[in-house]
PDB file of C-alpha atoms in Angstrom:
ATOM      1  CA  MET U   9      88.157  87.518 117.262  1.00 34.00           C
ATOM      2  CA  THR U  10      88.715  91.218 116.628  1.00 35.00           C
ATOM      3  CA  THR U  11      85.672  93.128 115.439  1.00 39.00           C
ATOM      4  CA  PRO U  12      86.080  95.371 112.380  1.00 39.00           C
ATOM      5  CA  THR U  13      85.651  98.540 114.455  1.00 41.00           C
ATOM      6  CA  ALA U  14      88.582  97.509 116.707  1.00 47.00           C
ATOM      7  CA  LEU U  15      91.092  97.367 113.848  1.00 63.00           C
ATOM      8  CA  PRO U  16      93.734 100.137 113.932  1.00 65.00           C
ATOM      9  CA  THR U  17      92.717 102.945 111.599  1.00 82.00           C
ATOM     10  CA  THR U  18      94.498 106.108 110.536  1.00 91.00           C
ATOM     11  CA  ALA U  19      92.410 109.217 109.890  1.00 93.00           C
ATOM     12  CA  ARG U  20      93.073 108.875 106.139  1.00 95.00           C
ATOM     13  CA  LEU U  21      92.048 105.195 106.152  1.00 96.00           C
ATOM     14  CA  GLY U  22      88.857 106.252 107.970  1.00 94.00           C
ATOM     15  CA  ARG U  23      88.111 108.727 105.168  1.00 95.00           C
ATOM     16  CA  LEU U  24      88.775 106.037 102.543  1.00 96.00           C
ATOM     17  CA  ILE U  25      86.396 103.657 104.344  1.00 96.00           C
ATOM     18  CA  ASP U  26      83.707 106.393 104.355  1.00 96.00           C
ATOM     19  CA  ASP U  27      84.302 107.029 100.635  1.00 96.00           C
ATOM     20  CA  VAL U  28      84.004 103.310  99.802  1.00 96.00           C
ATOM     21  CA  ARG U  29      80.911 102.962 102.019  1.00 96.00           C
ATOM     22  CA  GLU U  30      79.214 105.773 100.078  1.00 96.00           C
ATOM     23  CA  ALA U  31      80.031 104.207  96.687  1.00 95.00           C
ATOM     24  CA  VAL U  32      79.008 100.675  97.691  1.00 95.00           C
ATOM     25  CA  GLY U  33      75.872 101.981  99.413  1.00 94.00           C
ATOM     26  CA  ARG U  34      74.469 103.197  96.105  1.00 95.00           C
ATOM     27  CA  GLY U  35      73.557  99.587  95.287  1.00 91.00           C
ATOM     28  CA  LEU U  36      74.743  99.783  91.683  1.00 91.00           C
ATOM     29  CA  PRO U  37      75.868  96.841  89.520  1.00 89.00           C
ATOM     30  CA  PRO U  38      79.299  95.339  90.404  1.00 87.00           C
ATOM     31  CA  ASP U  39      81.171  96.869  87.468  1.00 86.00           C
ATOM     32  CA  THR U  40      79.848 100.371  88.170  1.00 90.00           C
ATOM     33  CA  THR U  41      80.507  99.962  91.892  1.00 91.00           C
ATOM     34  CA  ALA U  42      84.074  98.864  91.184  1.00 91.00           C
ATOM     35  CA  TYR U  43      84.609 101.911  88.958  1.00 92.00           C
ATOM     36  CA  LEU U  44      83.337 104.286  91.659  1.00 94.00           C
ATOM     37  CA  VAL U  45      85.417 102.581  94.358  1.00 96.00           C
ATOM     38  CA  GLY U  46      88.497 102.829  92.127  1.00 95.00           C
ATOM     39  CA  GLU U  47      87.982 106.574  91.735  1.00 95.00           C
ATOM     40  CA  ARG U  48      87.861 106.963  95.511  1.00 95.00           C
ATOM     41  CA  LEU U  49      90.848 104.707  96.185  1.00 97.00           C
ATOM     42  CA  ALA U  50      93.155 106.451  93.702  1.00 96.00           C
ATOM     43  CA  GLY U  51      93.400 109.664  95.711  1.00 94.00           C
ATOM     44  CA  HIS U  52      94.729 107.870  98.780  1.00 96.00           C
ATOM     45  CA  LEU U  53      97.441 105.733  97.163  1.00 97.00           C
ATOM     46  CA  GLY U  54     101.005 106.628  98.074  1.00 96.00           C
ATOM     47  CA  ALA U  55      99.953 108.785 101.029  1.00 96.00           C
ATOM     48  CA  ALA U  56     102.324 108.279 103.963  1.00 95.00           C
ATOM     49  CA  ASP U  57      99.461 108.541 106.475  1.00 96.00           C
ATOM     50  CA  LEU U  58      97.208 105.847 104.949  1.00 97.00           C
ATOM     51  CA  LEU U  59      98.575 102.819 106.852  1.00 96.00           C
ATOM     52  CA  THR U  60     100.097 102.250 110.260  1.00 94.00           C
ATOM     53  CA  PRO U  61     103.691 100.890 110.370  1.00 94.00           C
ATOM     54  CA  GLU U  62     102.282  97.475 111.442  1.00 94.00           C
ATOM     55  CA  GLN U  63     100.039  97.396 108.357  1.00 95.00           C
ATOM     56  CA  CYS U  64     103.159  97.760 106.165  1.00 96.00           C
ATOM     57  CA  GLU U  65     104.954  94.742 107.612  1.00 95.00           C
ATOM     58  CA  GLY U  66     105.683  91.825 105.311  1.00 94.00           C
ATOM     59  CA  ASP U  67     106.418  88.166 105.942  1.00 95.00           C
ATOM     60  CA  PRO U  68     109.617  86.538 104.664  1.00 94.00           C
ATOM     61  CA  GLU U  69     107.749  83.334 103.738  1.00 93.00           C
ATOM     62  CA  ARG U  70     104.882  84.711 101.592  1.00 93.00           C
ATOM     63  CA  TYR U  71     102.981  87.873 100.822  1.00 92.00           C
ATOM     64  CA  ARG U  72     101.070  89.095 103.852  1.00 94.00           C
ATOM     65  CA  GLN U  73      97.413  90.103 104.121  1.00 92.00           C
ATOM     66  CA  HIS U  74      96.357  92.807 106.606  1.00 94.00           C
ATOM     67  CA  VAL U  75      92.581  93.152 106.882  1.00 93.00           C
ATOM     68  CA  LEU U  76      92.083  96.895 107.315  1.00 95.00           C
ATOM     69  CA  HIS U  77      88.279  96.972 107.518  1.00 95.00           C
ATOM     70  CA  ALA U  78      85.287  94.690 107.069  1.00 94.00           C
ATOM     71  CA  GLU U  79      81.936  96.424 106.823  1.00 94.00           C
ATOM     72  CA  PRO U  80      79.566  94.999 109.472  1.00 94.00           C
ATOM     73  CA  ASP U  81      76.918  94.132 106.859  1.00 94.00           C
ATOM     74  CA  GLY U  82      79.492  92.183 104.778  1.00 92.00           C
ATOM     75  CA  SER U  83      79.156  94.471 101.753  1.00 94.00           C
ATOM     76  CA  PHE U  84      82.862  95.256 101.414  1.00 95.00           C
ATOM     77  CA  SER U  85      86.321  94.829 102.932  1.00 95.00           C
ATOM     78  CA  LEU U  86      89.623  96.669 102.635  1.00 95.00           C
ATOM     79  CA  VAL U  87      92.865  94.698 102.714  1.00 94.00           C
ATOM     80  CA  ALA U  88      96.520  95.672 102.421  1.00 96.00           C
ATOM     81  CA  LEU U  89      98.728  93.058 100.749  1.00 95.00           C
ATOM     82  CA  VAL U  90     102.429  93.423 101.524  1.00 97.00           C
ATOM     83  CA  TRP U  91     104.827  91.781  99.089  1.00 95.00           C
ATOM     84  CA  LEU U  92     108.542  91.329  99.624  1.00 96.00           C
ATOM     85  CA  PRO U  93     110.674  91.094  96.457  1.00 95.00           C
ATOM     86  CA  GLY U  94     109.836  88.037  94.352  1.00 92.00           C
ATOM     87  CA  GLN U  95     106.709  87.010  96.284  1.00 95.00           C
ATOM     88  CA  GLN U  96     103.671  86.022  94.238  1.00 91.00           C
ATOM     89  CA  THR U  97     100.243  84.469  94.411  1.00 89.00           C
ATOM     90  CA  SER U  98      99.158  81.181  92.929  1.00 86.00           C
ATOM     91  CA  ILE U  99      96.990  81.390  89.824  1.00 87.00           C
ATOM     92  CA  HIS U 100      93.515  82.078  91.187  1.00 85.00           C
ATOM     93  CA  ASP U 101      90.124  83.725  90.772  1.00 84.00           C
ATOM     94  CA  HIS U 102      87.907  85.533  93.289  1.00 79.00           C
ATOM     95  CA  VAL U 103      84.723  85.355  95.331  1.00 69.00           C
ATOM     96  CA  SER U 104      83.568  88.884  94.393  1.00 81.00           C
ATOM     97  CA  TRP U 105      84.352  92.075  92.516  1.00 86.00           C
ATOM     98  CA  CYS U 106      87.624  93.727  93.511  1.00 89.00           C
ATOM     99  CA  VAL U 107      89.440  97.010  93.066  1.00 94.00           C
ATOM    100  CA  THR U 108      93.201  97.045  93.541  1.00 93.00           C
ATOM    101  CA  GLY U 109      95.505 100.029  93.843  1.00 96.00           C
ATOM    102  CA  VAL U 110      99.275 100.001  94.217  1.00 97.00           C
ATOM    103  CA  HIS U 111     100.200 101.984  97.301  1.00 97.00           C
ATOM    104  CA  ARG U 112     103.959 101.399  97.129  1.00 96.00           C
ATOM    105  CA  GLY U 113     106.278  99.696  94.652  1.00 95.00           C
ATOM    106  CA  THR U 114     105.341  97.852  91.463  1.00 95.00           C
ATOM    107  CA  GLU U 115     103.272  94.726  90.867  1.00 94.00           C
ATOM    108  CA  SER U 116     103.196  92.511  87.814  1.00 93.00           C
ATOM    109  CA  GLU U 117     100.035  90.659  86.873  1.00 91.00           C
ATOM    110  CA  ARG U 118      99.489  87.918  84.334  1.00 91.00           C
ATOM    111  CA  ARG U 119      95.853  87.398  83.352  1.00 90.00           C
ATOM    112  CA  TYR U 120      94.525  84.099  82.023  1.00 88.00           C
ATOM    113  CA  ARG U 121      91.510  82.545  80.430  1.00 86.00           C
ATOM    114  CA  LEU U 122      90.428  78.946  80.768  1.00 83.00           C
ATOM    115  CA  VAL U 123      90.231  77.071  77.460  1.00 85.00           C
ATOM    116  CA  PRO U 124      89.295  73.486  76.621  1.00 81.00           C
ATOM    117  CA  ASP U 125      92.250  71.258  75.753  1.00 76.00           C
ATOM    118  CA  GLY U 126      90.919  67.909  74.595  1.00 78.00           C
ATOM    119  CA  THR U 127      89.346  66.228  77.599  1.00 80.00           C
ATOM    120  CA  SER U 128      90.623  68.801  80.120  1.00 81.00           C
ATOM    121  CA  CYS U 129      91.400  72.513  80.239  1.00 82.00           C
ATOM    122  CA  ARG U 130      94.460  74.740  80.254  1.00 82.00           C
ATOM    123  CA  LEU U 131      95.148  78.344  81.138  1.00 85.00           C
ATOM    124  CA  VAL U 132      96.185  80.655  78.327  1.00 86.00           C
ATOM    125  CA  ALA U 133      97.806  83.985  79.167  1.00 88.00           C
ATOM    126  CA  THR U 134      95.799  86.870  77.744  1.00 90.00           C
ATOM    127  CA  GLU U 135      97.653  89.890  79.087  1.00 91.00           C
ATOM    128  CA  ASP U 136     100.639  90.971  81.169  1.00 92.00           C
ATOM    129  CA  VAL U 137     100.135  94.167  83.152  1.00 93.00           C
ATOM    130  CA  VAL U 138     102.602  96.128  85.253  1.00 95.00           C
ATOM    131  CA  ASN U 139     101.006  98.350  87.879  1.00 94.00           C
ATOM    132  CA  ALA U 140     103.092 101.076  89.525  1.00 95.00           C
ATOM    133  CA  GLN U 141     102.333 103.234  92.562  1.00 95.00           C
ATOM    134  CA  GLY U 142      99.025 105.005  92.024  1.00 96.00           C
ATOM    135  CA  ASP U 143      97.704 102.572  89.387  1.00 96.00           C
ATOM    136  CA  VAL U 144      94.191 101.221  89.995  1.00 96.00           C
ATOM    137  CA  CYS U 145      92.433  98.310  88.319  1.00 90.00           C
ATOM    138  CA  GLY U 146      89.265  96.372  88.945  1.00 84.00           C
ATOM    139  CA  PHE U 147      87.669  93.083  87.990  1.00 78.00           C
ATOM    140  CA  ALA U 148      84.700  90.881  88.678  1.00 72.00           C
ATOM    141  CA  PRO U 149      84.019  87.164  88.244  1.00 69.00           C
ATOM    142  CA  PRO U 150      83.855  85.385  85.892  1.00 71.00           C
ATOM    143  CA  GLY U 151      86.960  85.993  83.843  1.00 72.00           C
ATOM    144  CA  ASP U 152      89.135  87.177  86.731  1.00 82.00           C
ATOM    145  CA  ILE U 153      91.844  84.491  86.679  1.00 84.00           C
ATOM    146  CA  HIS U 154      95.322  85.864  87.343  1.00 84.00           C
ATOM    147  CA  ARG U 155      98.674  85.653  89.173  1.00 88.00           C
ATOM    148  CA  VAL U 156     100.221  88.699  90.860  1.00 90.00           C
ATOM    149  CA  ARG U 157     103.814  89.215  91.978  1.00 92.00           C
ATOM    150  CA  ASN U 158     106.073  91.893  93.343  1.00 93.00           C
ATOM    151  CA  ALA U 159     107.902  93.186  90.289  1.00 83.00           C
ATOM    152  CA  CYS U 160     110.373  95.447  92.100  1.00 89.00           C
ATOM    153  CA  SER U 161     113.444  95.063  94.303  1.00 93.00           C
ATOM    154  CA  SER U 162     111.773  96.595  97.377  1.00 95.00           C
ATOM    155  CA  THR U 163     108.584  95.990  99.323  1.00 96.00           C
ATOM    156  CA  ALA U 164     105.356  96.484  97.385  1.00 96.00           C
ATOM    157  CA  ILE U 165     102.012  97.235  99.033  1.00 97.00           C
ATOM    158  CA  SER U 166      98.632  97.137  97.348  1.00 96.00           C
ATOM    159  CA  ILE U 167      95.243  98.095  98.725  1.00 97.00           C
ATOM    160  CA  HIS U 168      92.369  95.818  97.765  1.00 95.00           C
ATOM    161  CA  VAL U 169      88.670  96.567  98.158  1.00 96.00           C
ATOM    162  CA  TYR U 170      86.471  93.464  97.858  1.00 92.00           C
ATOM    163  CA  GLY U 171      82.716  93.196  97.593  1.00 90.00           C
ATOM    164  CA  ALA U 172      82.729  90.553 100.361  1.00 87.00           C
ATOM    165  CA  ASP U 173      83.646  90.150 104.013  1.00 89.00           C
ATOM    166  CA  ILE U 174      87.276  88.991 103.800  1.00 81.00           C
ATOM    167  CA  ALA U 175      87.627  89.028 107.604  1.00 81.00           C
ATOM    168  CA  ARG U 176      84.990  86.300 107.774  1.00 78.00           C
ATOM    169  CA  LEU U 177      86.075  84.401 104.630  1.00 74.00           C
ATOM    170  CA  GLY U 178      89.811  84.623 105.379  1.00 71.00           C
ATOM    171  CA  SER U 179      90.703  85.180 101.715  1.00 74.00           C
ATOM    172  CA  SER U 180      89.336  86.629  98.498  1.00 77.00           C
ATOM    173  CA  VAL U 181      90.383  83.527  96.553  1.00 70.00           C
ATOM    174  CA  ARG U 182      87.560  81.404  95.230  1.00 65.00           C
ATOM    175  CA  ARG U 183      89.653  78.788  93.442  1.00 76.00           C
ATOM    176  CA  VAL U 184      93.350  78.050  92.888  1.00 78.00           C
ATOM    177  CA  TYR U 185      94.224  76.627  89.467  1.00 78.00           C
ATOM    178  CA  HIS U 186      96.696  73.737  89.127  1.00 77.00           C
ATOM    179  CA  LEU U 187      96.275  73.374  85.368  1.00 66.00           C
ATOM    180  CA  PRO U 188      98.884  73.686  82.643  1.00 59.00           C
ATOM    181  CA  ALA U 189      99.426  77.415  82.154  1.00 64.00           C
ATOM    182  CA  ASP U 190     101.547  79.837  80.185  1.00 64.00           C
ATOM    183  CA  GLU U 191     104.343  80.784  82.609  1.00 63.00           C
ATOM    184  CA  LEU U 192     105.856  84.115  83.560  1.00 48.00           C
TER     185      LEU U 192
END
């Protein structure tokens, strides 16, 4: 297994990791941490020297996750998600707080809330959001149920900072929802 320090890193990505490390190291509540991380991430989005060419490669079958960094103490991870046109996630929630910034392209997000429906539950859409290059958003469980898709005709890349070790966990997804839901 590759250790986090062995992952390919550009000089700009190294600066972003240092910026995130400083914000997370303050030990503030998740919502405040996410806000500070978002401020630091925004200035790097769209920069041609942030990612290596390999970190921008997609997969024709599904969106592709490139783990860019996992902090040795497990306090945060950086991931690049590469989306080819039309690719999307399942409806899901997360294991930790997250900050997302669109590095290239446009992503569409539908947010949901879980509501009782007789003896079971259903997902009701609460908001549709379109995020373009440079847009940053953050969230924290609970109440972080959503589906994301590439909303443009070219490759989209987003940078995600999670308050967990995604290299160890393999994914930021806590649960996938297979309930009736308002559709896109």
